[in-house]
Amino acid sequence: MAAQAIEWFSRTITILIVMVGPGLLGSWADKKFNTKWFAPLGILVGLTLATVVLILIAKKLTPPARGEPIAFEDDDPEKDLED
């Protein structure tokens, strides 16, 4: 249980860093070079990277269906016949 919690915590921190880090770097670059476009660019890059990371994590954690529909826990074929 603790190992699974640590895995999810590390995934969450990774996504947070990937999402916020480029925006913070862009803000720093704006101050350093007296511009106004690094921060918005960093935010866009961060959101794009975070979306890619979330898709990769979802692909890794989703079991393959192998062409069959994935049954949910509350699916009961016998219950459908009774209705």
PDB file of N, CA, C and O in Angstrom:
ATOM      1  N   MET A   1       0.825  -1.192   0.000  1.00  0.00           N
ATOM      2  CA  MET A   1       0.000   0.000   0.000  1.00  0.00           C
ATOM      3  C   MET A   1       0.873   1.262   0.000  1.00  0.00           C
ATOM      4  O   MET A   1       0.612   2.180  -0.734  1.00  0.00           O
ATOM      5  N   ALA A   2       1.896   1.278   0.825  1.00  0.00           N
ATOM      6  CA  ALA A   2       2.771   2.448   0.889  1.00  0.00           C
ATOM      7  C   ALA A   2       3.542   2.630  -0.418  1.00  0.00           C
ATOM      8  O   ALA A   2       3.747   3.758  -0.870  1.00  0.00           O
ATOM      9  N   ALA A   3       3.948   1.528  -1.031  1.00  0.00           N
ATOM     10  CA  ALA A   3       4.692   1.622  -2.293  1.00  0.00           C
ATOM     11  C   ALA A   3       3.808   2.209  -3.387  1.00  0.00           C
ATOM     12  O   ALA A   3       4.275   3.024  -4.198  1.00  0.00           O
ATOM     13  N   GLN A   4       2.541   1.823  -3.403  1.00  0.00           N
ATOM     14  CA  GLN A   4       1.620   2.355  -4.404  1.00  0.00           C
ATOM     15  C   GLN A   4       1.375   3.852  -4.169  1.00  0.00           C
ATOM     16  O   GLN A   4       1.303   4.626  -5.116  1.00  0.00           O
ATOM     17  N   ALA A   5       1.283   4.250  -2.903  1.00  0.00           N
ATOM     18  CA  ALA A   5       1.105   5.669  -2.585  1.00  0.00           C
ATOM     19  C   ALA A   5       2.317   6.480  -3.032  1.00  0.00           C
ATOM     20  O   ALA A   5       2.170   7.590  -3.571  1.00  0.00           O
ATOM     21  N   ILE A   6       3.497   5.933  -2.844  1.00  0.00           N
ATOM     22  CA  ILE A   6       4.720   6.628  -3.267  1.00  0.00           C
ATOM     23  C   ILE A   6       4.759   6.759  -4.791  1.00  0.00           C
ATOM     24  O   ILE A   6       5.154   7.797  -5.325  1.00  0.00           O
ATOM     25  N   GLU A   7       4.329   5.705  -5.506  1.00  0.00           N
ATOM     26  CA  GLU A   7       4.282   5.773  -6.968  1.00  0.00           C
ATOM     27  C   GLU A   7       3.354   6.891  -7.439  1.00  0.00           C
ATOM     28  O   GLU A   7       3.708   7.670  -8.321  1.00  0.00           O
ATOM     29  N   TRP A   8       2.158   6.962  -6.864  1.00  0.00           N
ATOM     30  CA  TRP A   8       1.205   7.992  -7.270  1.00  0.00           C
ATOM     31  C   TRP A   8       1.687   9.382  -6.881  1.00  0.00           C
ATOM     32  O   TRP A   8       1.478  10.352  -7.618  1.00  0.00           O
ATOM     33  N   PHE A   9       2.326   9.497  -5.733  1.00  0.00           N
ATOM     34  CA  PHE A   9       2.871  10.783  -5.314  1.00  0.00           C
ATOM     35  C   PHE A   9       3.941  11.245  -6.295  1.00  0.00           C
ATOM     36  O   PHE A   9       3.963  12.407  -6.702  1.00  0.00           O
ATOM     37  N   SER A  10       4.820  10.330  -6.703  1.00  0.00           N
ATOM     38  CA  SER A  10       5.888  10.710  -7.637  1.00  0.00           C
ATOM     39  C   SER A  10       5.314  11.077  -9.002  1.00  0.00           C
ATOM     40  O   SER A  10       5.796  12.006  -9.655  1.00  0.00           O
ATOM     41  N   ARG A  11       4.272  10.376  -9.449  1.00  0.00           N
ATOM     42  CA  ARG A  11       3.628  10.735 -10.715  1.00  0.00           C
ATOM     43  C   ARG A  11       3.019  12.126 -10.636  1.00  0.00           C
ATOM     44  O   ARG A  11       3.141  12.929 -11.569  1.00  0.00           O
ATOM     45  N   THR A  12       2.360  12.415  -9.518  1.00  0.00           N
ATOM     46  CA  THR A  12       1.728  13.711  -9.341  1.00  0.00           C
ATOM     47  C   THR A  12       2.764  14.833  -9.324  1.00  0.00           C
ATOM     48  O   THR A  12       2.580  15.871  -9.974  1.00  0.00           O
ATOM     49  N   ILE A  13       3.842  14.634  -8.602  1.00  0.00           N
ATOM     50  CA  ILE A  13       4.899  15.647  -8.532  1.00  0.00           C
ATOM     51  C   ILE A  13       5.537  15.844  -9.909  1.00  0.00           C
ATOM     52  O   ILE A  13       5.820  16.978 -10.327  1.00  0.00           O
ATOM     53  N   THR A  14       5.740  14.757 -10.640  1.00  0.00           N
ATOM     54  CA  THR A  14       6.321  14.857 -11.983  1.00  0.00           C
ATOM     55  C   THR A  14       5.441  15.699 -12.895  1.00  0.00           C
ATOM     56  O   THR A  14       5.926  16.595 -13.596  1.00  0.00           O
ATOM     57  N   ILE A  15       4.145  15.433 -12.891  1.00  0.00           N
ATOM     58  CA  ILE A  15       3.231  16.199 -13.738  1.00  0.00           C
ATOM     59  C   ILE A  15       3.202  17.658 -13.310  1.00  0.00           C
ATOM     60  O   ILE A  15       3.194  18.568 -14.143  1.00  0.00           O
ATOM     61  N   LEU A  16       3.227  17.900 -12.011  1.00  0.00           N
ATOM     62  CA  LEU A  16       3.236  19.269 -11.511  1.00  0.00           C
ATOM     63  C   LEU A  16       4.485  20.021 -11.969  1.00  0.00           C
ATOM     64  O   LEU A  16       4.397  21.165 -12.446  1.00  0.00           O
ATOM     65  N   ILE A  17       5.637  19.379 -11.866  1.00  0.00           N
ATOM     66  CA  ILE A  17       6.885  20.018 -12.289  1.00  0.00           C
ATOM     67  C   ILE A  17       6.884  20.265 -13.797  1.00  0.00           C
ATOM     68  O   ILE A  17       7.277  21.341 -14.260  1.00  0.00           O
ATOM     69  N   VAL A  18       6.416  19.278 -14.554  1.00  0.00           N
ATOM     70  CA  VAL A  18       6.382  19.416 -16.015  1.00  0.00           C
ATOM     71  C   VAL A  18       5.410  20.517 -16.430  1.00  0.00           C
ATOM     72  O   VAL A  18       5.643  21.237 -17.398  1.00  0.00           O
ATOM     73  N   MET A  19       4.323  20.690 -15.670  1.00  0.00           N
ATOM     74  CA  MET A  19       3.324  21.688 -16.018  1.00  0.00           C
ATOM     75  C   MET A  19       3.749  23.102 -15.599  1.00  0.00           C
ATOM     76  O   MET A  19       3.603  24.054 -16.354  1.00  0.00           O
ATOM     77  N   VAL A  20       4.293  23.245 -14.401  1.00  0.00           N
ATOM     78  CA  VAL A  20       4.575  24.565 -13.847  1.00  0.00           C
ATOM     79  C   VAL A  20       5.995  25.041 -14.172  1.00  0.00           C
ATOM     80  O   VAL A  20       6.223  26.245 -14.332  1.00  0.00           O
ATOM     81  N   GLY A  21       6.932  24.117 -14.289  1.00  0.00           N
ATOM     82  CA  GLY A  21       8.342  24.471 -14.493  1.00  0.00           C
ATOM     83  C   GLY A  21       8.606  25.386 -15.682  1.00  0.00           C
ATOM     84  O   GLY A  21       9.264  26.434 -15.532  1.00  0.00           O
ATOM     85  N   PRO A  22       8.105  25.057 -16.879  1.00  0.00           N
ATOM     86  CA  PRO A  22       8.365  25.946 -18.019  1.00  0.00           C
ATOM     87  C   PRO A  22       7.783  27.352 -17.840  1.00  0.00           C
ATOM     88  O   PRO A  22       8.390  28.330 -18.271  1.00  0.00           O
ATOM     89  N   GLY A  23       6.647  27.468 -17.192  1.00  0.00           N
ATOM     90  CA  GLY A  23       6.077  28.789 -16.939  1.00  0.00           C
ATOM     91  C   GLY A  23       6.938  29.603 -15.989  1.00  0.00           C
ATOM     92  O   GLY A  23       7.136  30.809 -16.187  1.00  0.00           O
ATOM     93  N   LEU A  24       7.474  28.943 -14.956  1.00  0.00           N
ATOM     94  CA  LEU A  24       8.365  29.641 -14.024  1.00  0.00           C
ATOM     95  C   LEU A  24       9.663  30.056 -14.710  1.00  0.00           C
ATOM     96  O   LEU A  24      10.163  31.161 -14.486  1.00  0.00           O
ATOM     97  N   LEU A  25      10.202  29.172 -15.535  1.00  0.00           N
ATOM     98  CA  LEU A  25      11.404  29.531 -16.288  1.00  0.00           C
ATOM     99  C   LEU A  25      11.128  30.678 -17.254  1.00  0.00           C
ATOM    100  O   LEU A  25      11.965  31.574 -17.426  1.00  0.00           O
ATOM    101  N   GLY A  26       9.960  30.670 -17.878  1.00  0.00           N
ATOM    102  CA  GLY A  26       9.594  31.757 -18.779  1.00  0.00           C
ATOM    103  C   GLY A  26       9.444  33.075 -18.036  1.00  0.00           C
ATOM    104  O   GLY A  26       9.857  34.132 -18.533  1.00  0.00           O
ATOM    105  N   SER A  27       8.873  33.025 -16.841  1.00  0.00           N
ATOM    106  CA  SER A  27       8.742  34.234 -16.024  1.00  0.00           C
ATOM    107  C   SER A  27      10.116  34.785 -15.639  1.00  0.00           C
ATOM    108  O   SER A  27      10.349  36.000 -15.690  1.00  0.00           O
ATOM    109  N   TRP A  28      11.020  33.888 -15.270  1.00  0.00           N
ATOM    110  CA  TRP A  28      12.387  34.298 -14.941  1.00  0.00           C
ATOM    111  C   TRP A  28      13.067  34.929 -16.164  1.00  0.00           C
ATOM    112  O   TRP A  28      13.732  35.965 -16.061  1.00  0.00           O
ATOM    113  N   ALA A  29      12.878  34.309 -17.340  1.00  0.00           N
ATOM    114  CA  ALA A  29      13.501  34.839 -18.559  1.00  0.00           C
ATOM    115  C   ALA A  29      12.907  36.199 -18.923  1.00  0.00           C
ATOM    116  O   ALA A  29      13.630  37.080 -19.397  1.00  0.00           O
ATOM    117  N   ASP A  30      11.605  36.375 -18.684  1.00  0.00           N
ATOM    118  CA  ASP A  30      10.998  37.687 -18.945  1.00  0.00           C
ATOM    119  C   ASP A  30      11.633  38.780 -18.090  1.00  0.00           C
ATOM    120  O   ASP A  30      11.907  39.877 -18.574  1.00  0.00           O
ATOM    121  N   LYS A  31      11.861  38.482 -16.830  1.00  0.00           N
ATOM    122  CA  LYS A  31      12.485  39.468 -15.939  1.00  0.00           C
ATOM    123  C   LYS A  31      13.934  39.735 -16.337  1.00  0.00           C
ATOM    124  O   LYS A  31      14.399  40.865 -16.321  1.00  0.00           O
ATOM    125  N   LYS A  32      14.639  38.668 -16.683  1.00  0.00           N
ATOM    126  CA  LYS A  32      16.056  38.800 -17.022  1.00  0.00           C
ATOM    127  C   LYS A  32      16.261  39.588 -18.317  1.00  0.00           C
ATOM    128  O   LYS A  32      17.157  40.423 -18.404  1.00  0.00           O
ATOM    129  N   PHE A  33      15.458  39.310 -19.331  1.00  0.00           N
ATOM    130  CA  PHE A  33      15.639  39.928 -20.644  1.00  0.00           C
ATOM    131  C   PHE A  33      14.640  41.052 -20.925  1.00  0.00           C
ATOM    132  O   PHE A  33      14.586  41.577 -22.037  1.00  0.00           O
ATOM    133  N   ASN A  34      13.832  41.405 -19.934  1.00  0.00           N
ATOM    134  CA  ASN A  34      12.859  42.494 -20.036  1.00  0.00           C
ATOM    135  C   ASN A  34      11.915  42.287 -21.228  1.00  0.00           C
ATOM    136  O   ASN A  34      11.750  43.164 -22.077  1.00  0.00           O
ATOM    137  N   THR A  35      11.313  41.096 -21.286  1.00  0.00           N
ATOM    138  CA  THR A  35      10.354  40.772 -22.338  1.00  0.00           C
ATOM    139  C   THR A  35       9.025  40.399 -21.689  1.00  0.00           C
ATOM    140  O   THR A  35       8.897  40.377 -20.469  1.00  0.00           O
ATOM    141  N   LYS A  36       8.035  40.088 -22.529  1.00  0.00           N
ATOM    142  CA  LYS A  36       6.719  39.700 -22.006  1.00  0.00           C
ATOM    143  C   LYS A  36       6.174  38.450 -22.678  1.00  0.00           C
ATOM    144  O   LYS A  36       5.006  38.136 -22.515  1.00  0.00           O
ATOM    145  N   TRP A  37       6.979  37.721 -23.417  1.00  0.00           N
ATOM    146  CA  TRP A  37       6.438  36.584 -24.151  1.00  0.00           C
ATOM    147  C   TRP A  37       7.006  35.241 -23.716  1.00  0.00           C
ATOM    148  O   TRP A  37       6.477  34.203 -24.115  1.00  0.00           O
ATOM    149  N   PHE A  38       8.050  35.222 -22.902  1.00  0.00           N
ATOM    150  CA  PHE A  38       8.602  33.942 -22.446  1.00  0.00           C
ATOM    151  C   PHE A  38       7.635  33.213 -21.496  1.00  0.00           C
ATOM    152  O   PHE A  38       7.483  31.997 -21.577  1.00  0.00           O
ATOM    153  N   ALA A  39       6.996  33.945 -20.590  1.00  0.00           N
ATOM    154  CA  ALA A  39       6.086  33.316 -19.624  1.00  0.00           C
ATOM    155  C   ALA A  39       4.886  32.658 -20.317  1.00  0.00           C
ATOM    156  O   ALA A  39       4.591  31.488 -20.053  1.00  0.00           O
ATOM    157  N   PRO A  40       4.168  33.365 -21.222  1.00  0.00           N
ATOM    158  CA  PRO A  40       3.062  32.685 -21.916  1.00  0.00           C
ATOM    159  C   PRO A  40       3.536  31.489 -22.747  1.00  0.00           C
ATOM    160  O   PRO A  40       2.864  30.453 -22.802  1.00  0.00           O
ATOM    161  N   LEU A  41       4.690  31.627 -23.374  1.00  0.00           N
ATOM    162  CA  LEU A  41       5.238  30.510 -24.133  1.00  0.00           C
ATOM    163  C   LEU A  41       5.554  29.340 -23.212  1.00  0.00           C
ATOM    164  O   LEU A  41       5.247  28.180 -23.525  1.00  0.00           O
ATOM    165  N   GLY A  42       6.127  29.626 -22.047  1.00  0.00           N
ATOM    166  CA  GLY A  42       6.424  28.579 -21.077  1.00  0.00           C
ATOM    167  C   GLY A  42       5.177  27.890 -20.571  1.00  0.00           C
ATOM    168  O   GLY A  42       5.149  26.666 -20.381  1.00  0.00           O
ATOM    169  N   ILE A  43       4.113  28.661 -20.361  1.00  0.00           N
ATOM    170  CA  ILE A  43       2.849  28.069 -19.907  1.00  0.00           C
ATOM    171  C   ILE A  43       2.292  27.134 -20.975  1.00  0.00           C
ATOM    172  O   ILE A  43       1.841  26.024 -20.675  1.00  0.00           O
ATOM    173  N   LEU A  44       2.323  27.567 -22.227  1.00  0.00           N
ATOM    174  CA  LEU A  44       1.842  26.698 -23.317  1.00  0.00           C
ATOM    175  C   LEU A  44       2.676  25.424 -23.436  1.00  0.00           C
ATOM    176  O   LEU A  44       2.137  24.328 -23.612  1.00  0.00           O
ATOM    177  N   VAL A  45       3.987  25.569 -23.340  1.00  0.00           N
ATOM    178  CA  VAL A  45       4.872  24.393 -23.403  1.00  0.00           C
ATOM    179  C   VAL A  45       4.594  23.470 -22.224  1.00  0.00           C
ATOM    180  O   VAL A  45       4.501  22.253 -22.383  1.00  0.00           O
ATOM    181  N   GLY A  46       4.412  24.035 -21.032  1.00  0.00           N
ATOM    182  CA  GLY A  46       4.141  23.229 -19.844  1.00  0.00           C
ATOM    183  C   GLY A  46       2.835  22.467 -19.948  1.00  0.00           C
ATOM    184  O   GLY A  46       2.760  21.286 -19.607  1.00  0.00           O
ATOM    185  N   LEU A  47       1.785  23.134 -20.422  1.00  0.00           N
ATOM    186  CA  LEU A  47       0.500  22.450 -20.576  1.00  0.00           C
ATOM    187  C   LEU A  47       0.579  21.342 -21.618  1.00  0.00           C
ATOM    188  O   LEU A  47       0.012  20.265 -21.441  1.00  0.00           O
ATOM    189  N   THR A  48       1.303  21.610 -22.704  1.00  0.00           N
ATOM    190  CA  THR A  48       1.465  20.584 -23.742  1.00  0.00           C
ATOM    191  C   THR A  48       2.233  19.386 -23.210  1.00  0.00           C
ATOM    192  O   THR A  48       1.817  18.229 -23.401  1.00  0.00           O
ATOM    193  N   LEU A  49       3.345  19.642 -22.532  1.00  0.00           N
ATOM    194  CA  LEU A  49       4.140  18.547 -21.976  1.00  0.00           C
ATOM    195  C   LEU A  49       3.354  17.758 -20.925  1.00  0.00           C
ATOM    196  O   LEU A  49       3.422  16.522 -20.882  1.00  0.00           O
ATOM    197  N   ALA A  50       2.611  18.460 -20.075  1.00  0.00           N
ATOM    198  CA  ALA A  50       1.824  17.780 -19.049  1.00  0.00           C
ATOM    199  C   ALA A  50       0.749  16.895 -19.680  1.00  0.00           C
ATOM    200  O   ALA A  50       0.502  15.781 -19.206  1.00  0.00           O
ATOM    201  N   THR A  51       0.132  17.367 -20.757  1.00  0.00           N
ATOM    202  CA  THR A  51      -0.869  16.557 -21.451  1.00  0.00           C
ATOM    203  C   THR A  51      -0.241  15.295 -22.029  1.00  0.00           C
ATOM    204  O   THR A  51      -0.804  14.201 -21.919  1.00  0.00           O
ATOM    205  N   VAL A  52       0.933  15.437 -22.632  1.00  0.00           N
ATOM    206  CA  VAL A  52       1.628  14.269 -23.187  1.00  0.00           C
ATOM    207  C   VAL A  52       1.981  13.285 -22.080  1.00  0.00           C
ATOM    208  O   VAL A  52       1.778  12.069 -22.224  1.00  0.00           O
ATOM    209  N   VAL A  53       2.473  13.787 -20.953  1.00  0.00           N
ATOM    210  CA  VAL A  53       2.833  12.909 -19.837  1.00  0.00           C
ATOM    211  C   VAL A  53       1.590  12.192 -19.305  1.00  0.00           C
ATOM    212  O   VAL A  53       1.632  10.988 -19.022  1.00  0.00           O
ATOM    213  N   LEU A  54       0.476  12.894 -19.177  1.00  0.00           N
ATOM    214  CA  LEU A  54      -0.761  12.257 -18.704  1.00  0.00           C
ATOM    215  C   LEU A  54      -1.228  11.166 -19.669  1.00  0.00           C
ATOM    216  O   LEU A  54      -1.679  10.104 -19.238  1.00  0.00           O
ATOM    217  N   ILE A  55      -1.124  11.418 -20.968  1.00  0.00           N
ATOM    218  CA  ILE A  55      -1.517  10.404 -21.955  1.00  0.00           C
ATOM    219  C   ILE A  55      -0.610   9.186 -21.847  1.00  0.00           C
ATOM    220  O   ILE A  55      -1.083   8.043 -21.886  1.00  0.00           O
ATOM    221  N   LEU A  56       0.685   9.408 -21.701  1.00  0.00           N
ATOM    222  CA  LEU A  56       1.612   8.280 -21.570  1.00  0.00           C
ATOM    223  C   LEU A  56       1.339   7.467 -20.308  1.00  0.00           C
ATOM    224  O   LEU A  56       1.360   6.234 -20.346  1.00  0.00           O
ATOM    225  N   ILE A  57       1.063   8.139 -19.207  1.00  0.00           N
ATOM    226  CA  ILE A  57       0.753   7.428 -17.959  1.00  0.00           C
ATOM    227  C   ILE A  57      -0.555   6.657 -18.105  1.00  0.00           C
ATOM    228  O   ILE A  57      -0.660   5.500 -17.673  1.00  0.00           O
ATOM    229  N   ALA A  58      -1.566   7.270 -18.731  1.00  0.00           N
ATOM    230  CA  ALA A  58      -2.843   6.586 -18.923  1.00  0.00           C
ATOM    231  C   ALA A  58      -2.680   5.349 -19.804  1.00  0.00           C
ATOM    232  O   ALA A  58      -3.267   4.305 -19.530  1.00  0.00           O
ATOM    233  N   LYS A  59      -1.870   5.460 -20.858  1.00  0.00           N
ATOM    234  CA  LYS A  59      -1.626   4.295 -21.719  1.00  0.00           C
ATOM    235  C   LYS A  59      -0.930   3.179 -20.953  1.00  0.00           C
ATOM    236  O   LYS A  59      -1.236   2.003 -21.127  1.00  0.00           O
ATOM    237  N   LYS A  60       0.012   3.568 -20.108  1.00  0.00           N
ATOM    238  CA  LYS A  60       0.765   2.568 -19.343  1.00  0.00           C
ATOM    239  C   LYS A  60      -0.121   1.858 -18.322  1.00  0.00           C
ATOM    240  O   LYS A  60       0.021   0.660 -18.096  1.00  0.00           O
ATOM    241  N   LEU A  61      -1.049   2.578 -17.718  1.00  0.00           N
ATOM    242  CA  LEU A  61      -1.859   2.018 -16.646  1.00  0.00           C
ATOM    243  C   LEU A  61      -3.152   1.361 -17.112  1.00  0.00           C
ATOM    244  O   LEU A  61      -3.807   0.678 -16.336  1.00  0.00           O
ATOM    245  N   THR A  62      -3.541   1.591 -18.369  1.00  0.00           N
ATOM    246  CA  THR A  62      -4.777   1.003 -18.883  1.00  0.00           C
ATOM    247  C   THR A  62      -4.484  -0.387 -19.435  1.00  0.00           C
ATOM    248  O   THR A  62      -3.620  -0.550 -20.285  1.00  0.00           O
ATOM    249  N   PRO A  63      -5.206  -1.396 -18.955  1.00  0.00           N
ATOM    250  CA  PRO A  63      -4.965  -2.749 -19.461  1.00  0.00           C
ATOM    251  C   PRO A  63      -5.438  -2.880 -20.909  1.00  0.00           C
ATOM    252  O   PRO A  63      -6.428  -2.252 -21.296  1.00  0.00           O
ATOM    253  N   PRO A  64      -4.752  -3.677 -21.696  1.00  0.00           N
ATOM    254  CA  PRO A  64      -5.171  -3.850 -23.089  1.00  0.00           C
ATOM    255  C   PRO A  64      -6.484  -4.623 -23.172  1.00  0.00           C
ATOM    256  O   PRO A  64      -6.713  -5.568 -22.432  1.00  0.00           O
ATOM    257  N   ALA A  65      -7.368  -4.208 -24.071  1.00  0.00           N
ATOM    258  CA  ALA A  65      -8.663  -4.865 -24.222  1.00  0.00           C
ATOM    259  C   ALA A  65      -8.588  -6.028 -25.206  1.00  0.00           C
ATOM    260  O   ALA A  65      -9.434  -6.916 -25.182  1.00  0.00           O
ATOM    261  N   ARG A  66      -7.594  -6.037 -26.071  1.00  0.00           N
ATOM    262  CA  ARG A  66      -7.422  -7.090 -27.094  1.00  0.00           C
ATOM    263  C   ARG A  66      -8.701  -7.303 -27.920  1.00  0.00           C
ATOM    264  O   ARG A  66      -9.110  -8.417 -28.187  1.00  0.00           O
ATOM    265  N   GLY A  67      -9.356  -6.198 -28.277  1.00  0.00           N
ATOM    266  CA  GLY A  67     -10.531  -6.278 -29.136  1.00  0.00           C
ATOM    267  C   GLY A  67     -11.822  -6.615 -28.420  1.00  0.00           C
ATOM    268  O   GLY A  67     -12.882  -6.628 -29.027  1.00  0.00           O
ATOM    269  N   GLU A  68     -11.768  -6.888 -27.139  1.00  0.00           N
ATOM    270  CA  GLU A  68     -12.965  -7.221 -26.374  1.00  0.00           C
ATOM    271  C   GLU A  68     -13.397  -6.018 -25.552  1.00  0.00           C
ATOM    272  O   GLU A  68     -12.566  -5.229 -25.116  1.00  0.00           O
ATOM    273  N   PRO A  69     -14.705  -5.871 -25.316  1.00  0.00           N
ATOM    274  CA  PRO A  69     -15.131  -4.777 -24.442  1.00  0.00           C
ATOM    275  C   PRO A  69     -14.652  -5.022 -23.013  1.00  0.00           C
ATOM    276  O   PRO A  69     -14.626  -6.158 -22.542  1.00  0.00           O
ATOM    277  N   ILE A  70     -14.265  -3.959 -22.353  1.00  0.00           N
ATOM    278  CA  ILE A  70     -13.795  -4.078 -20.975  1.00  0.00           C
ATOM    279  C   ILE A  70     -15.011  -4.072 -20.054  1.00  0.00           C
ATOM    280  O   ILE A  70     -15.824  -3.153 -20.079  1.00  0.00           O
ATOM    281  N   ALA A  71     -15.149  -5.109 -19.240  1.00  0.00           N
ATOM    282  CA  ALA A  71     -16.280  -5.220 -18.327  1.00  0.00           C
ATOM    283  C   ALA A  71     -16.016  -4.392 -17.071  1.00  0.00           C
ATOM    284  O   ALA A  71     -14.905  -4.357 -16.560  1.00  0.00           O
ATOM    285  N   PHE A  72     -17.062  -3.726 -16.610  1.00  0.00           N
ATOM    286  CA  PHE A  72     -16.970  -2.985 -15.373  1.00  0.00           C
ATOM    287  C   PHE A  72     -17.377  -3.888 -14.217  1.00  0.00           C
ATOM    288  O   PHE A  72     -18.049  -4.894 -14.408  1.00  0.00           O
ATOM    289  N   GLU A  73     -16.967  -3.522 -13.014  1.00  0.00           N
ATOM    290  CA  GLU A  73     -17.247  -4.356 -11.854  1.00  0.00           C
ATOM    291  C   GLU A  73     -18.744  -4.533 -11.617  1.00  0.00           C
ATOM    292  O   GLU A  73     -19.189  -5.578 -11.175  1.00  0.00           O
ATOM    293  N   ASP A  74     -19.540  -3.509 -11.932  1.00  0.00           N
ATOM    294  CA  ASP A  74     -20.975  -3.608 -11.669  1.00  0.00           C
ATOM    295  C   ASP A  74     -21.747  -4.211 -12.841  1.00  0.00           C
ATOM    296  O   ASP A  74     -22.963  -4.309 -12.791  1.00  0.00           O
ATOM    297  N   ASP A  75     -21.052  -4.631 -13.903  1.00  0.00           N
ATOM    298  CA  ASP A  75     -21.711  -5.307 -15.025  1.00  0.00           C
ATOM    299  C   ASP A  75     -22.057  -6.737 -14.629  1.00  0.00           C
ATOM    300  O   ASP A  75     -21.205  -7.514 -14.222  1.00  0.00           O
ATOM    301  N   ASP A  76     -23.316  -7.053 -14.739  1.00  0.00           N
ATOM    302  CA  ASP A  76     -23.785  -8.408 -14.439  1.00  0.00           C
ATOM    303  C   ASP A  76     -24.666  -8.853 -15.590  1.00  0.00           C
ATOM    304  O   ASP A  76     -25.792  -8.371 -15.737  1.00  0.00           O
ATOM    305  N   PRO A  77     -24.186  -9.765 -16.456  1.00  0.00           N
ATOM    306  CA  PRO A  77     -24.973 -10.173 -17.617  1.00  0.00           C
ATOM    307  C   PRO A  77     -26.311 -10.797 -17.226  1.00  0.00           C
ATOM    308  O   PRO A  77     -27.301 -10.667 -17.929  1.00  0.00           O
ATOM    309  N   GLU A  78     -26.387 -11.462 -16.097  1.00  0.00           N
ATOM    310  CA  GLU A  78     -27.628 -12.097 -15.653  1.00  0.00           C
ATOM    311  C   GLU A  78     -28.672 -11.042 -15.301  1.00  0.00           C
ATOM    312  O   GLU A  78     -29.861 -11.243 -15.505  1.00  0.00           O
ATOM    313  N   LYS A  79     -28.235  -9.911 -14.777  1.00  0.00           N
ATOM    314  CA  LYS A  79     -29.145  -8.845 -14.392  1.00  0.00           C
ATOM    315  C   LYS A  79     -29.815  -8.261 -15.634  1.00  0.00           C
ATOM    316  O   LYS A  79     -30.984  -7.908 -15.600  1.00  0.00           O
ATOM    317  N   ASP A  80     -29.088  -8.156 -16.746  1.00  0.00           N
ATOM    318  CA  ASP A  80     -29.641  -7.634 -17.977  1.00  0.00           C
ATOM    319  C   ASP A  80     -30.748  -8.542 -18.508  1.00  0.00           C
ATOM    320  O   ASP A  80     -31.715  -8.063 -19.112  1.00  0.00           O
ATOM    321  N   LEU A  81     -30.635  -9.843 -18.306  1.00  0.00           N
ATOM    322  CA  LEU A  81     -31.640 -10.777 -18.791  1.00  0.00           C
ATOM    323  C   LEU A  81     -32.931 -10.683 -17.982  1.00  0.00           C
ATOM    324  O   LEU A  81     -34.005 -10.973 -18.491  1.00  0.00           O
ATOM    325  N   GLU A  82     -32.834 -10.310 -16.712  1.00  0.00           N
ATOM    326  CA  GLU A  82     -34.018 -10.235 -15.857  1.00  0.00           C
ATOM    327  C   GLU A  82     -34.893  -9.048 -16.224  1.00  0.00           C
ATOM    328  O   GLU A  82     -36.100  -9.083 -16.014  1.00  0.00           O
ATOM    329  N   ASP A  83     -34.328  -7.991 -16.741  1.00  0.00           N
ATOM    330  CA  ASP A  83     -35.117  -6.775 -17.041  1.00  0.00           C
ATOM    331  C   ASP A  83     -35.961  -6.908 -18.244  1.00  0.00           C
ATOM    332  O   ASP A  83     -36.351  -7.495 -18.973  1.00  0.00           O
TER     333      ASP A  83
END
